[in-house]
Amino acid sequence: MNSKADVATQAAELRAALHRAAHQYYTLDAPELPDAEYDRLFQQLQALEAAHPELRTPDSPTQRVGGAVLASLQPVRHAVPMLSIRTETDTTPQGAVTFDQRVRDYLASEQRRTLLKATDERFRAAPLGAEAQAILAGQPTAYVAEPKFDGLAMNLRYENGVLVQAATRGDGETGEDVTHNIRTIRQIPLTLHVGPGAPAIPPVLEVRGEVYMRRDDFEALNERMRTRMAAGDKAKTFVNPRNAAAGAVRQLDPAAAAQRPLSFYAYGLGEVAPAAQGGPDFQTHWQVLQALKSWGFPVSALARQAQGASDLIAFHADVAAQRDALPFDIDGVVYKVDSLPLQRELGFVTREPRWAVAHKYPAQEQLTTVQAIDVQVGRTGKLTPVAKLAPVFVGGVTVTNATLHNELEARRKDVRVGDTVVVRRAGDVIPEVVSVLPDKRVPGAAEFTMPTHCPVCGSDVVREEGEADHRCTGGLFCPAQRKQALLHFASRRAMDIEGLGDKLVEQLVDGNVVRTLPDVYRMGFVALAALDRMAEKSAQNLIAALDKSKQTTLARFLYALGIRHVGESTAKDLARHFGKLDAVMAASADQLLQVPDVGPVVADSIHTFFAQPHNREVVEQLRAVGVTWPEAEPAAGATLPLAGKTFVLTGTLPTLSRDEAKALLEAQGAKVAGSVSKKTSYVVAGEEAGSKLDKARELGVPVIDEAQMQALLVDAK
């Protein structure tokens, strides 16, 4: 059994580690510990202090809400403390059940009645309010469920409808004055206006919400940082959107802050003038959200009312299913008792409200160690270093591999075998190494260098001038490129050969059954049925899928060939412009430059591909085995109804997926772009539209909804 001295030492070490991590995360905006590791250490300290209360110190991380105030910003004392809410660490549906039961248990407890009688004169005659009595009689508790944003909590103070101050949470009692930077966020109104049916704006109103950075804005910001780094600037990329947002908010120069696009969602109130002084008399949290919306604040469209634990469970699952497609990061959802009088009855425990909880999802960042660094070869010959990891559960799955992208990125992050690293996985995104913990490095660990010969076929490895990637020169001679080329050829957006997956392709290439793309159509039933784990029915199904795939389109065929730099959009443009494959194959680089959005690099890649005799032979053999498509006259002189128009899709459309909307627009000659510019014809906006919508309004680009887009398509026909 550990001695008391040992336990005290362990508690001191945990406090020191948590203080250091909090300083790096909140003050320096340079986190080293992933959230899950911080939570684990925090829970260890909580357990120790619960078992040994004498070890609890006033400066323990368990006794405070947030981080310290930066010395360079003016302190702001919060009129109403900005307290954190309890985190339900059980990420399963049981977490919602536990919270709901905890609310009921407290309402029925003698502790509640004793506390209220001692602190609130009103409850001496009526120990339980009507809502509490109804809940204890069996009615479900009414809640509001909202997403838990991964950003920076903010308090906005309005006096007579004008923004006068913005402050960070800080330590919960005192925050930092960041008004100069918050004014740069376009979603935050500087002056409030009363919408139709909205309550009057109180003379004093504090609105609380989350400042965050959208994923697309974060990627664009890091891309700008990488460009500056390549030019020799001392800029650095950001670890995650949360810390990029926090750094922007704390900038002393608002012009610098404005360079980092920030967004905002409102979710609550701080100080509000009482009803006697013109303030609103809200009875529910849902009323608060509706009022915030009517006053001009963005409120999450995901928020909803819920009845009892079953609705909370459904909300947790529903948001989890949408999580990866959301334009912003969340790490869980929040449940709040809807009734404000009932919130007051429930009160607080220490500094956390009993009436709210954060129900998290499985962590998307974890610590693990690098056991080896392998190099994989892709279908275009690109060599990718991959860290082989000690297995770790992250983002809902066990991760054993993480991409290092290329040699430059591996060296920038300085990842070495034996290192302790932070690994991140979000949804279907390939896991990646976020950062290294240098103080845990094994002495003598060597820097990573790219091999000079392909690890699969032994061919020379080259790095073209101006490119970050190394490539194998073996082409289809390299089995790795053959496998990846065949998988791409069979993919859903290319030839769409159902049943031709990773394991089967590996057997076909390793067994020399398939050496080139046309070989896949020459496989007979007997050869397929002889393969390992290939049942007779499966072989028949694959033969049928191969036969079906022979009837395709020119755009799909061009994309399936795997020409470097030719994606779906470019393949469609080529098919539309030339109409026939022979015309594409015969086109010079100058003729290819006449295709919309085909520049010199893409034109040279296409021309070089079809100038190679072995590539032309592959095309002719595919035709010989029966692959065919309808051909048309060149569209260069024709004008489709929406030709010359550029559309940008943003947000979630009511009835169409992005791919469906894109296909409809492209069928009428329109181009669908990924970003908004002065050349954009229309922005089609759905729910949760963000920075692209803001950019469109800023540039004066027409914004339409799905119904208006459908009307344009009808008119075009």
PDB file of C-alpha atoms in Angstrom, residues 49-256:
ATOM      1  CA  GLU A  49      -8.217  14.443  -3.405  1.00  0.00           C
ATOM      2  CA  ALA A  50     -11.563  12.741  -2.784  1.00  0.00           C
ATOM      3  CA  ALA A  51      -9.813   9.924  -0.901  1.00  0.00           C
ATOM      4  CA  HIS A  52      -7.431  12.330   0.906  1.00  0.00           C
ATOM      5  CA  PRO A  53      -9.177  15.724   1.335  1.00  0.00           C
ATOM      6  CA  GLU A  54      -6.216  17.046   3.336  1.00  0.00           C
ATOM      7  CA  LEU A  55      -4.153  16.999   0.104  1.00  0.00           C
ATOM      8  CA  ARG A  56      -6.537  19.399  -1.663  1.00  0.00           C
ATOM      9  CA  THR A  57      -4.804  22.776  -2.059  1.00  0.00           C
ATOM     10  CA  PRO A  58      -6.361  26.164  -2.941  1.00  0.00           C
ATOM     11  CA  ASP A  59      -4.386  26.268  -6.203  1.00  0.00           C
ATOM     12  CA  SER A  60      -5.292  22.737  -7.306  1.00  0.00           C
ATOM     13  CA  PRO A  61      -6.597  22.527 -10.907  1.00  0.00           C
ATOM     14  CA  THR A  62      -9.712  20.870  -9.464  1.00  0.00           C
ATOM     15  CA  GLN A  63     -10.558  24.123  -7.629  1.00  0.00           C
ATOM     16  CA  ARG A  64     -10.435  26.482 -10.565  1.00  0.00           C
ATOM     17  CA  VAL A  65     -12.406  26.988 -13.785  1.00  0.00           C
ATOM     18  CA  GLY A  66      -9.957  28.222 -16.393  1.00  0.00           C
ATOM     19  CA  GLY A  67      -6.538  29.718 -17.095  1.00  0.00           C
ATOM     20  CA  ALA A  68      -4.718  32.844 -16.031  1.00  0.00           C
ATOM     21  CA  VAL A  69      -5.223  36.326 -17.470  1.00  0.00           C
ATOM     22  CA  LEU A  70      -2.551  37.454 -19.914  1.00  0.00           C
ATOM     23  CA  ALA A  71      -0.561  40.386 -18.564  1.00  0.00           C
ATOM     24  CA  SER A  72      -0.736  42.189 -21.915  1.00  0.00           C
ATOM     25  CA  LEU A  73      -4.562  42.453 -21.841  1.00  0.00           C
ATOM     26  CA  GLN A  74      -6.703  44.413 -19.398  1.00  0.00           C
ATOM     27  CA  PRO A  75      -8.511  42.312 -16.767  1.00  0.00           C
ATOM     28  CA  VAL A  76     -12.319  42.267 -16.697  1.00  0.00           C
ATOM     29  CA  ARG A  77     -14.216  41.214 -13.584  1.00  0.00           C
ATOM     30  CA  HIS A  78     -17.286  39.210 -14.594  1.00  0.00           C
ATOM     31  CA  ALA A  79     -20.526  40.481 -13.058  1.00  0.00           C
ATOM     32  CA  VAL A  80     -21.805  36.907 -13.202  1.00  0.00           C
ATOM     33  CA  PRO A  81     -19.036  34.269 -12.978  1.00  0.00           C
ATOM     34  CA  MET A  82     -18.370  32.244 -16.128  1.00  0.00           C
ATOM     35  CA  LEU A  83     -18.321  28.800 -14.577  1.00  0.00           C
ATOM     36  CA  SER A  84     -17.520  25.547 -16.319  1.00  0.00           C
ATOM     37  CA  ILE A  85     -19.994  22.682 -16.443  1.00  0.00           C
ATOM     38  CA  ARG A  86     -19.454  19.122 -15.342  1.00  0.00           C
ATOM     39  CA  THR A  87     -18.150  16.664 -17.931  1.00  0.00           C
ATOM     40  CA  GLU A  88     -19.798  13.248 -18.150  1.00  0.00           C
ATOM     41  CA  THR A  89     -16.814  11.049 -18.982  1.00  0.00           C
ATOM     42  CA  ASP A  90     -19.000   8.081 -19.986  1.00  0.00           C
ATOM     43  CA  THR A  91     -19.203   8.516 -23.766  1.00  0.00           C
ATOM     44  CA  THR A  92     -21.879   5.803 -24.136  1.00  0.00           C
ATOM     45  CA  PRO A  93     -25.670   6.438 -24.038  1.00  0.00           C
ATOM     46  CA  GLN A  94     -25.515   5.635 -20.315  1.00  0.00           C
ATOM     47  CA  GLY A  95     -23.970   9.086 -19.783  1.00  0.00           C
ATOM     48  CA  ALA A  96     -27.315  10.750 -20.626  1.00  0.00           C
ATOM     49  CA  VAL A  97     -29.197   8.329 -18.361  1.00  0.00           C
ATOM     50  CA  THR A  98     -26.792   9.038 -15.485  1.00  0.00           C
ATOM     51  CA  PHE A  99     -27.287  12.804 -15.767  1.00  0.00           C
ATOM     52  CA  ASP A 100     -31.078  12.540 -15.958  1.00  0.00           C
ATOM     53  CA  GLN A 101     -31.140  10.274 -12.913  1.00  0.00           C
ATOM     54  CA  ARG A 102     -28.795  12.601 -11.024  1.00  0.00           C
ATOM     55  CA  VAL A 103     -31.246  15.479 -11.550  1.00  0.00           C
ATOM     56  CA  ARG A 104     -34.123  13.368 -10.206  1.00  0.00           C
ATOM     57  CA  ASP A 105     -32.110  12.047  -7.281  1.00  0.00           C
ATOM     58  CA  TYR A 106     -31.127  15.517  -6.159  1.00  0.00           C
ATOM     59  CA  LEU A 107     -34.700  16.839  -6.334  1.00  0.00           C
ATOM     60  CA  ALA A 108     -35.781  13.987  -4.054  1.00  0.00           C
ATOM     61  CA  SER A 109     -32.840  14.308  -1.666  1.00  0.00           C
ATOM     62  CA  GLU A 110     -32.915  15.617   1.866  1.00  0.00           C
ATOM     63  CA  GLN A 111     -29.708  17.518   1.026  1.00  0.00           C
ATOM     64  CA  ARG A 112     -31.632  19.705  -1.451  1.00  0.00           C
ATOM     65  CA  ARG A 113     -34.375  20.553   1.007  1.00  0.00           C
ATOM     66  CA  THR A 114     -31.886  21.337   3.778  1.00  0.00           C
ATOM     67  CA  LEU A 115     -29.808  23.616   1.561  1.00  0.00           C
ATOM     68  CA  LEU A 116     -32.817  25.502   0.226  1.00  0.00           C
ATOM     69  CA  LYS A 117     -34.323  26.029   3.673  1.00  0.00           C
ATOM     70  CA  ALA A 118     -31.018  27.400   4.873  1.00  0.00           C
ATOM     71  CA  THR A 119     -30.370  29.693   1.905  1.00  0.00           C
ATOM     72  CA  ASP A 120     -33.691  30.714   0.355  1.00  0.00           C
ATOM     73  CA  GLU A 121     -36.641  32.025   2.363  1.00  0.00           C
ATOM     74  CA  ARG A 122     -39.064  31.295  -0.505  1.00  0.00           C
ATOM     75  CA  PHE A 123     -38.698  27.539  -0.206  1.00  0.00           C
ATOM     76  CA  ARG A 124     -39.439  27.187   3.497  1.00  0.00           C
ATOM     77  CA  ALA A 125     -43.162  27.005   2.822  1.00  0.00           C
ATOM     78  CA  ALA A 126     -42.824  25.173  -0.515  1.00  0.00           C
ATOM     79  CA  PRO A 127     -39.895  22.712  -0.409  1.00  0.00           C
ATOM     80  CA  LEU A 128     -40.518  21.682  -4.040  1.00  0.00           C
ATOM     81  CA  GLY A 129     -41.624  23.800  -7.005  1.00  0.00           C
ATOM     82  CA  ALA A 130     -44.457  22.583  -9.225  1.00  0.00           C
ATOM     83  CA  GLU A 131     -42.096  21.428 -11.993  1.00  0.00           C
ATOM     84  CA  ALA A 132     -39.926  19.500  -9.562  1.00  0.00           C
ATOM     85  CA  GLN A 133     -42.981  17.838  -8.063  1.00  0.00           C
ATOM     86  CA  ALA A 134     -44.179  16.808 -11.547  1.00  0.00           C
ATOM     87  CA  ILE A 135     -40.797  15.261 -12.335  1.00  0.00           C
ATOM     88  CA  LEU A 136     -40.786  13.273  -9.107  1.00  0.00           C
ATOM     89  CA  ALA A 137     -44.336  12.140  -9.945  1.00  0.00           C
ATOM     90  CA  GLY A 138     -42.960  10.499 -13.103  1.00  0.00           C
ATOM     91  CA  GLN A 139     -43.033  13.181 -15.812  1.00  0.00           C
ATOM     92  CA  PRO A 140     -39.869  13.416 -17.953  1.00  0.00           C
ATOM     93  CA  THR A 141     -37.561  16.369 -17.317  1.00  0.00           C
ATOM     94  CA  ALA A 142     -37.567  18.996 -20.092  1.00  0.00           C
ATOM     95  CA  TYR A 143     -34.090  19.746 -21.421  1.00  0.00           C
ATOM     96  CA  VAL A 144     -32.372  21.708 -24.163  1.00  0.00           C
ATOM     97  CA  ALA A 145     -29.595  19.808 -25.973  1.00  0.00           C
ATOM     98  CA  GLU A 146     -26.853  21.670 -27.856  1.00  0.00           C
ATOM     99  CA  PRO A 147     -23.503  20.886 -29.498  1.00  0.00           C
ATOM    100  CA  LYS A 148     -20.394  21.434 -27.360  1.00  0.00           C
ATOM    101  CA  PHE A 149     -18.220  23.711 -29.469  1.00  0.00           C
ATOM    102  CA  ASP A 150     -14.441  23.332 -29.342  1.00  0.00           C
ATOM    103  CA  GLY A 151     -13.586  27.005 -29.152  1.00  0.00           C
ATOM    104  CA  LEU A 152     -13.083  29.882 -26.742  1.00  0.00           C
ATOM    105  CA  ALA A 153     -15.838  30.974 -24.335  1.00  0.00           C
ATOM    106  CA  MET A 154     -16.699  34.660 -24.679  1.00  0.00           C
ATOM    107  CA  ASN A 155     -18.801  37.201 -22.762  1.00  0.00           C
ATOM    108  CA  LEU A 156     -20.244  40.080 -24.834  1.00  0.00           C
ATOM    109  CA  ARG A 157     -21.592  43.043 -22.891  1.00  0.00           C
ATOM    110  CA  TYR A 158     -24.183  45.331 -24.504  1.00  0.00           C
ATOM    111  CA  GLU A 159     -25.435  48.559 -22.962  1.00  0.00           C
ATOM    112  CA  ASN A 160     -28.511  50.090 -24.555  1.00  0.00           C
ATOM    113  CA  GLY A 161     -28.062  47.696 -27.458  1.00  0.00           C
ATOM    114  CA  VAL A 162     -24.440  48.647 -28.228  1.00  0.00           C
ATOM    115  CA  LEU A 163     -21.438  46.323 -27.806  1.00  0.00           C
ATOM    116  CA  VAL A 164     -19.208  47.929 -25.181  1.00  0.00           C
ATOM    117  CA  GLN A 165     -16.992  45.066 -24.071  1.00  0.00           C
ATOM    118  CA  ALA A 166     -15.926  41.512 -24.918  1.00  0.00           C
ATOM    119  CA  ALA A 167     -14.070  39.382 -22.383  1.00  0.00           C
ATOM    120  CA  THR A 168     -12.671  35.868 -22.291  1.00  0.00           C
ATOM    121  CA  ARG A 169     -13.579  33.457 -19.495  1.00  0.00           C
ATOM    122  CA  GLY A 170     -10.132  33.664 -17.888  1.00  0.00           C
ATOM    123  CA  ASP A 171     -10.317  32.002 -14.477  1.00  0.00           C
ATOM    124  CA  GLY A 172     -14.098  32.282 -14.385  1.00  0.00           C
ATOM    125  CA  GLU A 173     -14.093  35.331 -12.124  1.00  0.00           C
ATOM    126  CA  THR A 174     -11.761  37.566 -14.150  1.00  0.00           C
ATOM    127  CA  GLY A 175     -11.208  37.458 -17.893  1.00  0.00           C
ATOM    128  CA  GLU A 176      -9.310  39.439 -20.531  1.00  0.00           C
ATOM    129  CA  ASP A 177     -10.636  42.424 -22.448  1.00  0.00           C
ATOM    130  CA  VAL A 178     -10.500  41.460 -26.145  1.00  0.00           C
ATOM    131  CA  THR A 179     -13.126  43.884 -27.477  1.00  0.00           C
ATOM    132  CA  HIS A 180     -10.766  45.199 -30.162  1.00  0.00           C
ATOM    133  CA  ASN A 181     -10.465  41.717 -31.720  1.00  0.00           C
ATOM    134  CA  ILE A 182     -14.047  40.561 -31.226  1.00  0.00           C
ATOM    135  CA  ARG A 183     -15.231  43.550 -33.242  1.00  0.00           C
ATOM    136  CA  THR A 184     -13.545  41.948 -36.280  1.00  0.00           C
ATOM    137  CA  ILE A 185     -15.912  38.932 -36.153  1.00  0.00           C
ATOM    138  CA  ARG A 186     -18.675  39.672 -38.598  1.00  0.00           C
ATOM    139  CA  GLN A 187     -21.168  37.328 -36.968  1.00  0.00           C
ATOM    140  CA  ILE A 188     -21.163  39.386 -33.786  1.00  0.00           C
ATOM    141  CA  PRO A 189     -23.519  42.406 -34.034  1.00  0.00           C
ATOM    142  CA  LEU A 190     -22.060  45.723 -32.889  1.00  0.00           C
ATOM    143  CA  THR A 191     -25.555  47.153 -32.412  1.00  0.00           C
ATOM    144  CA  LEU A 192     -28.621  45.058 -31.604  1.00  0.00           C
ATOM    145  CA  HIS A 193     -31.933  45.325 -33.417  1.00  0.00           C
ATOM    146  CA  VAL A 194     -35.268  43.903 -32.311  1.00  0.00           C
ATOM    147  CA  GLY A 195     -36.624  41.350 -34.775  1.00  0.00           C
ATOM    148  CA  PRO A 196     -40.331  40.677 -35.395  1.00  0.00           C
ATOM    149  CA  GLY A 197     -41.976  39.342 -32.229  1.00  0.00           C
ATOM    150  CA  ALA A 198     -38.729  39.621 -30.266  1.00  0.00           C
ATOM    151  CA  PRO A 199     -38.598  40.849 -26.663  1.00  0.00           C
ATOM    152  CA  ALA A 200     -37.270  44.335 -26.061  1.00  0.00           C
ATOM    153  CA  ILE A 201     -33.506  44.617 -25.699  1.00  0.00           C
ATOM    154  CA  PRO A 202     -32.649  45.148 -22.016  1.00  0.00           C
ATOM    155  CA  PRO A 203     -30.497  48.154 -21.097  1.00  0.00           C
ATOM    156  CA  VAL A 204     -27.792  45.761 -19.828  1.00  0.00           C
ATOM    157  CA  LEU A 205     -27.310  42.475 -21.645  1.00  0.00           C
ATOM    158  CA  GLU A 206     -24.408  40.040 -21.485  1.00  0.00           C
ATOM    159  CA  VAL A 207     -24.431  37.349 -24.144  1.00  0.00           C
ATOM    160  CA  ARG A 208     -22.284  34.267 -23.771  1.00  0.00           C
ATOM    161  CA  GLY A 209     -21.116  32.015 -26.534  1.00  0.00           C
ATOM    162  CA  GLU A 210     -18.191  30.396 -28.289  1.00  0.00           C
ATOM    163  CA  VAL A 211     -15.628  31.938 -30.617  1.00  0.00           C
ATOM    164  CA  TYR A 212     -14.324  29.238 -32.958  1.00  0.00           C
ATOM    165  CA  MET A 213     -12.706  28.702 -36.335  1.00  0.00           C
ATOM    166  CA  ARG A 214     -14.371  26.676 -39.065  1.00  0.00           C
ATOM    167  CA  ARG A 215     -12.453  23.733 -40.463  1.00  0.00           C
ATOM    168  CA  ASP A 216     -12.192  25.174 -43.983  1.00  0.00           C
ATOM    169  CA  ASP A 217     -10.971  28.509 -42.608  1.00  0.00           C
ATOM    170  CA  PHE A 218      -8.424  26.672 -40.451  1.00  0.00           C
ATOM    171  CA  GLU A 219      -7.097  24.705 -43.432  1.00  0.00           C
ATOM    172  CA  ALA A 220      -6.874  27.885 -45.520  1.00  0.00           C
ATOM    173  CA  LEU A 221      -5.014  29.636 -42.680  1.00  0.00           C
ATOM    174  CA  ASN A 222      -2.494  26.806 -42.338  1.00  0.00           C
ATOM    175  CA  GLU A 223      -2.039  26.748 -46.110  1.00  0.00           C
ATOM    176  CA  ARG A 224      -1.108  30.450 -45.966  1.00  0.00           C
ATOM    177  CA  MET A 225       1.315  29.663 -43.145  1.00  0.00           C
ATOM    178  CA  ARG A 226       2.920  26.878 -45.196  1.00  0.00           C
ATOM    179  CA  THR A 227       3.302  29.232 -48.155  1.00  0.00           C
ATOM    180  CA  ARG A 228       5.048  31.770 -45.934  1.00  0.00           C
ATOM    181  CA  MET A 229       7.285  29.056 -44.493  1.00  0.00           C
ATOM    182  CA  ALA A 230       8.250  27.926 -48.001  1.00  0.00           C
ATOM    183  CA  ALA A 231       9.221  31.534 -48.770  1.00  0.00           C
ATOM    184  CA  GLY A 232      11.559  31.569 -45.777  1.00  0.00           C
ATOM    185  CA  ASP A 233       9.220  33.305 -43.326  1.00  0.00           C
ATOM    186  CA  LYS A 234       9.362  32.259 -39.663  1.00  0.00           C
ATOM    187  CA  ALA A 235       5.606  31.573 -39.624  1.00  0.00           C
ATOM    188  CA  LYS A 236       4.317  28.310 -38.150  1.00  0.00           C
ATOM    189  CA  THR A 237       1.224  26.202 -38.715  1.00  0.00           C
ATOM    190  CA  PHE A 238      -1.404  25.804 -36.006  1.00  0.00           C
ATOM    191  CA  VAL A 239      -2.125  22.589 -34.119  1.00  0.00           C
ATOM    192  CA  ASN A 240      -5.917  22.794 -34.253  1.00  0.00           C
ATOM    193  CA  PRO A 241      -8.752  25.292 -34.915  1.00  0.00           C
ATOM    194  CA  ARG A 242      -9.326  25.925 -31.206  1.00  0.00           C
ATOM    195  CA  ASN A 243      -5.814  27.185 -30.604  1.00  0.00           C
ATOM    196  CA  ALA A 244      -5.753  29.171 -33.838  1.00  0.00           C
ATOM    197  CA  ALA A 245      -8.925  30.914 -32.634  1.00  0.00           C
ATOM    198  CA  ALA A 246      -7.529  31.508 -29.143  1.00  0.00           C
ATOM    199  CA  GLY A 247      -4.377  33.037 -30.584  1.00  0.00           C
ATOM    200  CA  ALA A 248      -6.393  35.336 -32.825  1.00  0.00           C
ATOM    201  CA  VAL A 249      -8.596  36.534 -29.959  1.00  0.00           C
ATOM    202  CA  ARG A 250      -5.522  37.416 -27.880  1.00  0.00           C
ATOM    203  CA  GLN A 251      -3.753  39.398 -30.603  1.00  0.00           C
ATOM    204  CA  LEU A 252      -2.920  42.940 -29.528  1.00  0.00           C
ATOM    205  CA  ASP A 253      -3.293  44.207 -33.102  1.00  0.00           C
ATOM    206  CA  PRO A 254      -6.892  43.868 -34.419  1.00  0.00           C
ATOM    207  CA  ALA A 255      -5.604  43.985 -38.004  1.00  0.00           C
ATOM    208  CA  ALA A 256      -3.566  40.842 -37.286  1.00  0.00           C
TER     209      ALA A 256
END
